[in-house]
XYZ file of C-alpha atoms in Angstrom:
453
model
C 120.754 111.831 41.986
C 120.563 113.076 45.561
C 119.948 110.325 48.056
C 116.892 110.731 50.233
C 117.321 110.728 53.991
C 115.065 110.225 56.976
C 115.437 111.103 60.644
C 115.361 108.488 63.403
C 114.848 109.046 67.126
C 117.709 107.360 68.998
C 115.443 106.868 72.027
C 112.340 105.207 70.574
C 113.186 104.625 66.884
C 110.391 106.840 65.533
C 110.873 108.176 61.995
C 110.197 111.663 60.643
C 110.808 113.276 57.261
C 112.293 116.470 58.767
C 114.590 117.163 61.674
C 112.820 118.206 64.862
C 114.258 119.297 68.172
C 111.694 117.222 70.067
C 110.679 113.698 69.082
C 106.925 113.690 68.321
C 106.582 110.105 69.594
C 108.445 109.954 72.937
C 109.028 113.653 73.628
C 112.827 113.373 73.993
C 114.890 116.406 72.992
C 117.824 116.438 70.536
C 117.598 112.725 69.737
C 116.839 112.896 65.989
C 119.598 111.424 63.801
C 119.781 111.486 60.014
C 120.111 108.270 57.998
C 119.679 107.422 54.302
C 116.399 105.895 53.165
C 116.764 102.278 52.135
C 115.178 101.302 48.793
C 111.939 99.406 49.184
C 111.830 95.782 48.132
C 109.823 95.050 44.974
C 106.259 93.877 45.432
C 106.021 90.182 46.103
C 109.714 89.888 46.942
C 109.039 88.984 50.533
C 106.668 86.189 49.512
C 109.174 84.828 46.964
C 112.002 84.926 49.500
C 110.059 82.898 52.041
C 111.336 79.335 52.323
C 110.155 76.324 54.294
C 106.681 75.614 55.614
C 104.368 78.374 56.700
C 104.294 79.135 60.447
C 101.379 77.502 62.220
C 99.963 78.960 65.449
C 99.580 76.601 68.403
C 97.031 76.471 71.185
C 98.222 77.756 74.536
C 97.366 74.498 76.331
C 99.390 72.520 73.748
C 102.655 74.315 74.497
C 105.377 72.706 76.598
C 105.187 73.832 80.231
C 108.753 72.871 81.101
C 111.067 75.498 82.585
C 113.525 77.340 80.375
C 116.858 75.594 79.851
C 119.703 77.334 81.653
C 123.433 76.810 81.811
C 126.004 78.220 84.178
C 128.471 80.814 82.939
C 131.017 79.589 85.496
C 130.942 82.975 87.295
C 128.622 82.899 90.312
C 128.063 86.659 90.434
C 127.233 86.672 86.720
C 124.769 83.801 87.172
C 123.122 85.638 90.078
C 122.354 88.726 87.973
C 121.107 86.612 85.054
C 118.643 84.875 87.375
C 120.467 81.581 87.936
C 122.382 81.257 84.674
C 122.023 82.105 80.992
C 118.934 80.859 79.124
C 119.224 78.913 75.876
C 118.054 80.918 72.886
C 118.168 84.247 74.717
C 119.900 87.477 73.687
C 121.744 89.437 76.391
C 122.948 93.015 75.925
C 125.921 94.011 78.117
C 126.570 97.756 78.315
C 129.145 99.854 80.098
C 131.707 102.622 79.752
C 134.902 101.990 77.741
C 137.529 100.087 79.743
C 135.114 99.082 82.512
C 135.610 95.330 81.880
C 132.790 94.152 79.580
C 135.045 92.226 77.207
C 137.115 90.895 80.099
C 134.038 89.463 81.805
C 132.769 87.737 78.660
C 136.210 86.386 77.749
C 136.598 84.934 81.238
C 133.188 83.319 80.824
C 134.502 81.615 77.667
C 137.237 79.914 79.699
C 134.880 78.746 82.455
C 131.914 77.522 80.383
C 133.805 74.411 79.265
C 130.724 72.509 78.093
C 129.771 75.141 75.514
C 130.843 75.547 71.914
C 131.640 79.264 71.778
C 132.086 81.678 68.895
C 133.665 84.994 69.926
C 133.186 87.627 67.202
C 135.337 90.705 67.706
C 135.046 93.827 65.606
C 137.465 95.896 67.680
C 140.513 93.614 67.971
C 142.466 91.281 65.755
C 142.606 87.569 66.544
C 146.208 87.983 67.711
C 145.288 90.773 70.122
C 142.465 88.690 71.561
C 144.812 85.732 71.954
C 147.241 87.880 73.948
C 144.440 89.066 76.246
C 143.145 85.527 76.701
C 146.639 84.358 77.662
C 146.912 87.114 80.268
C 143.551 86.099 81.748
C 144.410 82.404 81.700
C 141.592 81.542 79.270
C 142.103 78.294 77.382
C 139.400 76.146 75.806
C 139.301 73.692 72.928
C 135.733 74.767 72.133
C 136.465 78.511 71.838
C 136.532 79.852 68.251
C 137.624 83.409 67.430
C 136.392 85.441 64.445
C 137.594 88.970 63.691
C 134.864 90.264 61.398
C 132.357 93.114 61.134
C 130.343 92.002 58.076
C 126.995 90.682 59.337
C 126.492 88.380 56.339
C 129.844 86.656 56.898
C 129.164 86.354 60.628
C 125.787 84.703 60.030
C 127.401 82.287 57.544
C 130.018 81.253 60.111
C 127.310 80.748 62.731
C 125.367 78.499 60.346
C 128.489 76.440 59.534
C 129.848 76.197 63.097
C 126.526 75.732 64.977
C 127.796 77.156 68.304
C 125.815 77.070 71.539
C 127.147 80.457 72.677
C 127.873 83.519 70.499
C 129.526 86.737 71.714
C 129.393 89.869 69.539
C 131.929 92.529 70.622
C 130.540 95.011 69.854
C 127.188 95.465 68.133
C 128.073 99.055 67.159
C 130.967 97.819 64.972
C 128.865 95.363 62.945
C 127.289 96.355 59.629
C 124.861 94.823 57.161
C 126.257 95.329 53.596
C 122.773 95.756 52.081
C 122.310 98.983 54.083
C 124.058 102.119 52.823
C 124.501 103.719 56.259
C 127.688 103.486 58.316
C 128.303 101.010 61.114
C 126.887 102.210 64.422
C 124.027 104.151 62.845
C 120.440 103.561 63.906
C 119.459 101.346 60.929
C 122.661 99.280 61.173
C 122.359 98.629 64.901
C 118.695 97.649 64.543
C 119.346 95.338 61.589
C 122.387 93.629 63.149
C 120.687 93.068 66.492
C 117.516 91.776 64.834
C 119.453 89.352 62.626
C 121.419 87.901 65.543
C 118.247 87.621 67.623
C 116.433 85.840 64.797
C 119.265 83.330 64.442
C 119.430 82.783 68.197
C 115.708 81.979 68.410
C 115.821 79.613 65.431
C 119.057 77.752 66.237
C 118.733 77.908 70.034
C 122.134 79.417 70.885
C 122.672 82.103 73.527
C 123.955 85.464 72.261
C 125.793 88.124 74.250
C 125.965 91.545 72.583
C 128.435 94.121 73.886
C 127.115 97.679 73.670
C 128.938 100.953 74.226
C 127.322 103.744 76.220
C 127.051 107.421 75.378
C 127.921 110.385 77.599
C 124.554 110.112 79.374
C 125.260 106.526 80.442
C 122.681 104.936 78.114
C 123.602 102.311 75.527
C 124.517 104.000 72.240
C 122.151 103.484 69.353
C 118.363 103.293 69.181
C 116.398 102.721 72.370
C 114.498 99.992 70.569
C 117.658 97.850 70.883
C 116.964 97.382 74.590
C 113.359 96.427 73.855
C 114.360 93.711 71.378
C 116.756 91.741 73.580
C 115.777 89.483 76.487
C 118.166 90.877 79.068
C 119.975 94.207 79.489
C 122.957 94.332 81.856
C 124.914 97.424 82.882
C 128.504 97.210 84.087
C 129.202 100.124 86.428
C 132.128 101.441 88.426
C 134.906 103.974 88.410
C 137.945 103.144 86.291
C 140.169 104.500 89.068
C 138.858 101.913 91.563
C 139.093 98.127 91.423
C 135.431 97.332 92.159
C 132.749 96.837 89.506
C 128.964 96.444 89.857
C 126.785 94.453 87.445
C 123.069 95.287 87.377
C 120.140 94.059 85.284
C 117.994 96.835 83.811
C 115.774 94.267 82.086
C 115.466 90.500 82.504
C 112.674 88.400 81.031
C 113.862 85.314 82.879
C 114.686 86.661 86.340
C 114.697 89.559 88.758
C 116.068 92.982 87.901
C 116.987 93.687 91.530
C 120.026 91.422 91.789
C 123.500 92.954 92.053
C 126.795 91.343 91.086
C 129.996 92.663 92.685
C 133.392 92.132 91.045
C 136.951 93.179 91.775
C 139.372 93.900 88.949
C 142.497 91.914 89.792
C 145.745 91.277 87.902
C 144.277 88.236 86.128
C 140.884 89.720 85.356
C 137.639 90.081 87.245
C 137.038 88.213 90.473
C 133.568 87.777 91.984
C 133.180 89.175 95.503
C 131.221 86.613 97.519
C 130.981 88.839 100.603
C 130.383 92.380 99.304
C 129.274 93.745 102.692
C 132.688 93.059 104.173
C 134.319 94.683 101.150
C 132.139 97.794 101.370
C 132.881 98.257 105.079
C 136.620 97.713 104.847
C 138.755 100.702 105.814
C 136.121 102.419 107.969
C 137.545 105.191 110.192
C 137.513 104.492 113.916
C 134.926 106.465 115.926
C 134.731 109.323 113.425
C 131.696 111.642 113.418
C 129.431 111.626 110.370
C 129.367 107.923 109.462
C 126.667 105.269 109.875
C 126.002 101.811 108.418
C 122.807 101.096 106.443
C 121.491 97.711 105.326
C 119.771 97.511 101.944
C 118.317 94.598 99.983
C 119.581 94.035 96.429
C 117.374 91.296 95.024
C 117.689 88.460 97.529
C 120.969 89.671 99.039
C 121.307 92.028 102.028
C 124.176 94.502 101.687
C 125.753 96.758 104.284
C 126.801 100.174 103.038
C 128.534 103.023 104.826
C 126.826 106.409 104.576
C 129.081 109.377 105.308
C 128.051 112.992 105.878
C 129.955 116.225 106.349
C 128.184 119.277 107.783
C 130.131 122.518 108.137
C 129.204 126.223 108.479
C 128.796 127.788 105.057
C 130.926 130.686 103.890
C 128.378 131.714 101.240
C 124.980 133.351 101.270
C 123.400 130.137 100.024
C 124.531 126.879 101.639
C 125.941 124.231 99.324
C 124.386 120.771 99.052
C 125.908 117.702 97.397
C 124.871 114.045 97.395
C 126.732 111.100 95.895
C 125.101 107.665 95.983
C 121.871 108.973 97.520
C 119.198 110.678 95.420
C 119.716 114.441 95.668
C 116.032 115.247 96.174
C 115.774 112.558 98.834
C 118.823 113.958 100.598
C 117.324 117.473 100.599
C 114.093 116.067 102.031
C 115.976 114.375 104.881
C 117.875 117.592 105.651
C 114.593 119.512 105.844
C 112.970 116.890 108.107
C 116.044 116.828 110.343
C 115.955 120.615 110.731
C 112.190 120.853 111.280
C 111.546 117.709 113.352
C 114.994 117.032 114.802
C 115.771 120.498 116.051
C 119.091 120.932 114.200
C 119.886 124.278 112.585
C 121.233 123.247 109.189
C 120.048 126.149 107.023
C 123.390 127.960 107.218
C 125.561 124.865 106.813
C 127.050 123.162 103.794
C 126.054 119.482 103.697
C 127.788 116.710 101.763
C 126.541 113.103 101.683
C 128.483 110.188 100.196
C 127.913 106.421 99.952
C 131.164 104.463 100.039
C 131.931 101.899 97.339
C 130.054 103.457 94.430
C 126.667 102.085 95.505
C 123.428 103.923 94.781
C 120.950 103.652 97.642
C 117.457 103.823 96.139
C 115.769 102.028 99.030
C 114.023 104.112 101.744
C 115.521 101.793 104.376
C 118.715 103.874 104.185
C 116.936 107.061 105.329
C 117.590 106.577 109.051
C 121.302 105.867 108.541
C 121.650 109.040 106.443
C 119.837 111.129 109.079
C 122.038 109.799 111.902
C 125.205 110.407 109.861
C 124.161 114.023 109.180
C 123.283 114.647 112.845
C 126.528 113.022 114.004
C 128.566 115.327 111.780
C 126.557 118.419 112.769
C 127.069 117.732 116.491
C 130.581 116.352 115.982
C 129.740 113.259 118.060
C 130.707 109.803 116.734
C 128.079 107.068 116.610
C 130.563 104.261 117.144
C 131.770 101.577 114.752
C 129.317 98.974 116.074
C 126.087 100.829 115.138
C 123.769 100.281 112.175
C 120.390 101.833 111.376
C 117.428 100.533 109.370
C 114.241 102.510 108.771
C 112.360 104.901 106.517
C 111.914 108.522 107.620
C 108.566 110.251 107.004
C 107.882 113.974 106.634
C 106.622 114.206 110.222
C 109.850 112.678 111.489
C 108.365 109.241 112.204
C 110.409 106.079 111.625
C 108.494 103.645 109.424
C 108.997 99.930 108.923
C 110.901 98.233 106.085
C 110.696 94.811 104.475
C 112.876 91.772 105.269
C 113.893 93.137 108.665
C 115.029 89.748 110.029
C 117.229 89.145 106.991
C 118.818 92.566 107.437
C 119.489 92.035 111.150
C 121.100 88.658 110.484
C 123.531 90.270 108.027
C 124.260 93.110 110.460
C 125.084 90.641 113.253
C 127.191 88.477 110.914
C 129.459 91.422 110.111
C 130.171 91.995 113.810
C 127.997 95.059 114.518
C 126.478 95.036 117.998
C 123.783 97.756 117.952
C 121.000 98.528 115.478
C 118.379 101.294 115.456
C 115.023 99.994 114.164
C 111.405 101.240 113.986
C 109.683 100.723 117.371
C 106.371 99.302 116.097
C 107.979 96.235 114.483
C 109.846 95.161 117.627
C 107.428 92.280 118.224
C 108.011 90.896 114.718
C 111.803 90.817 115.004
C 113.847 87.723 115.755
C 116.882 89.348 117.340
C 120.182 87.559 116.559
C 122.582 86.784 119.377
C 124.962 89.539 120.523
C 122.917 92.206 118.718
C 121.212 94.926 120.771
C 118.154 96.535 119.204
C 117.311 100.206 119.774
C 113.612 100.740 118.897
C 112.653 104.371 118.149
C 109.419 106.050 117.036
C 110.793 109.240 115.505
C 114.069 110.961 114.726
C 114.124 112.862 118.028
C 114.137 109.547 119.899
C 116.813 108.216 117.535
C 119.085 111.223 118.122
C 118.581 111.027 121.875
C 119.353 107.285 121.913
C 122.643 107.369 120.030
C 123.957 110.933 120.385
C 123.195 111.769 124.007
């Protein structure tokens, strides 16, 4: 007898009987995946399988108002992104490209969280391989238990018997529920495995970390509903050819999603970078045209980032444009404003913009630094290594204010910079740090005249 199949949308989890190029629920293209239909349970089976007392709803004013219980992972940068530590009973999904350091980070956490009883479930390595990696990282704990298993039923049995306070599943795409006929990593398997672990975590109160692989688009492989089920979604970013890694929170029910954790991949694993601004500015060229320092806010932390630009006459009919670390459309807008309001002829020039360190500058406060870097390269005049710029650029060329200006200026002065271009109309609100000279400007013409004349 031919087995019936159904099509799932990998983005939203919607089901259809036939394959469609466009998901009828979320509108995503080419996301429908085929999976076998699971046999329905007999009528009344769910009621017979229920054990224990029936759930009783509680009044809102009868619930405990105490704060959620947190514990430290032992890694300060990890705790920062989680919102001050991991929450008991929560489920955290950690995604990233292969080889970026997801397993390394979680294994190091096992060696530092000494007060926790930890179960590390690996579906990609044997126990011996994990032991060798733990020895290289210097991880040793009497309360760390290793299980090399992919069967969800056996994993849940071990969790019930061991009663750990911290469970790590590496990775959720390798786990499978034997009652489902589909292969491990398919949409039904990923949903069932994640839901089972989440249910156990809520009932028993342990914290679960699920490792998730990403696809070629950078999203976590599997159904999009996986990210909706968990409490926190973390993305580990960075180039494998460089030693620096960035940890961001795409979703966090217990904290901010704006925090950024910075790590460096060393010989003995990942090391948290306590002063990322100094790291991002290291190796700056001396008095070179086309470079300017911007100050952005990531959560509660100010970060200094170097914006570089290269403007050169184009050898083609249509000038080339490229932006790395700054939104392409935003970069094109700044080039147009600089040509129209700043008086620079850039239409026949190739323009390349790059943010050092792999950062992505989404904040408008980096606009002024990008404009000054482009103008410096176009005129071939250096801005100097002691200059920073903070401000948003409007379509009329005006320089608009940004938030947390005093916090930004304090970080700029701490890193040894001596001059900073700021919006003129917030000069009265600024508490200028010692040894820092402020250059208030109203528009980009004033900014270019102040630093490039």
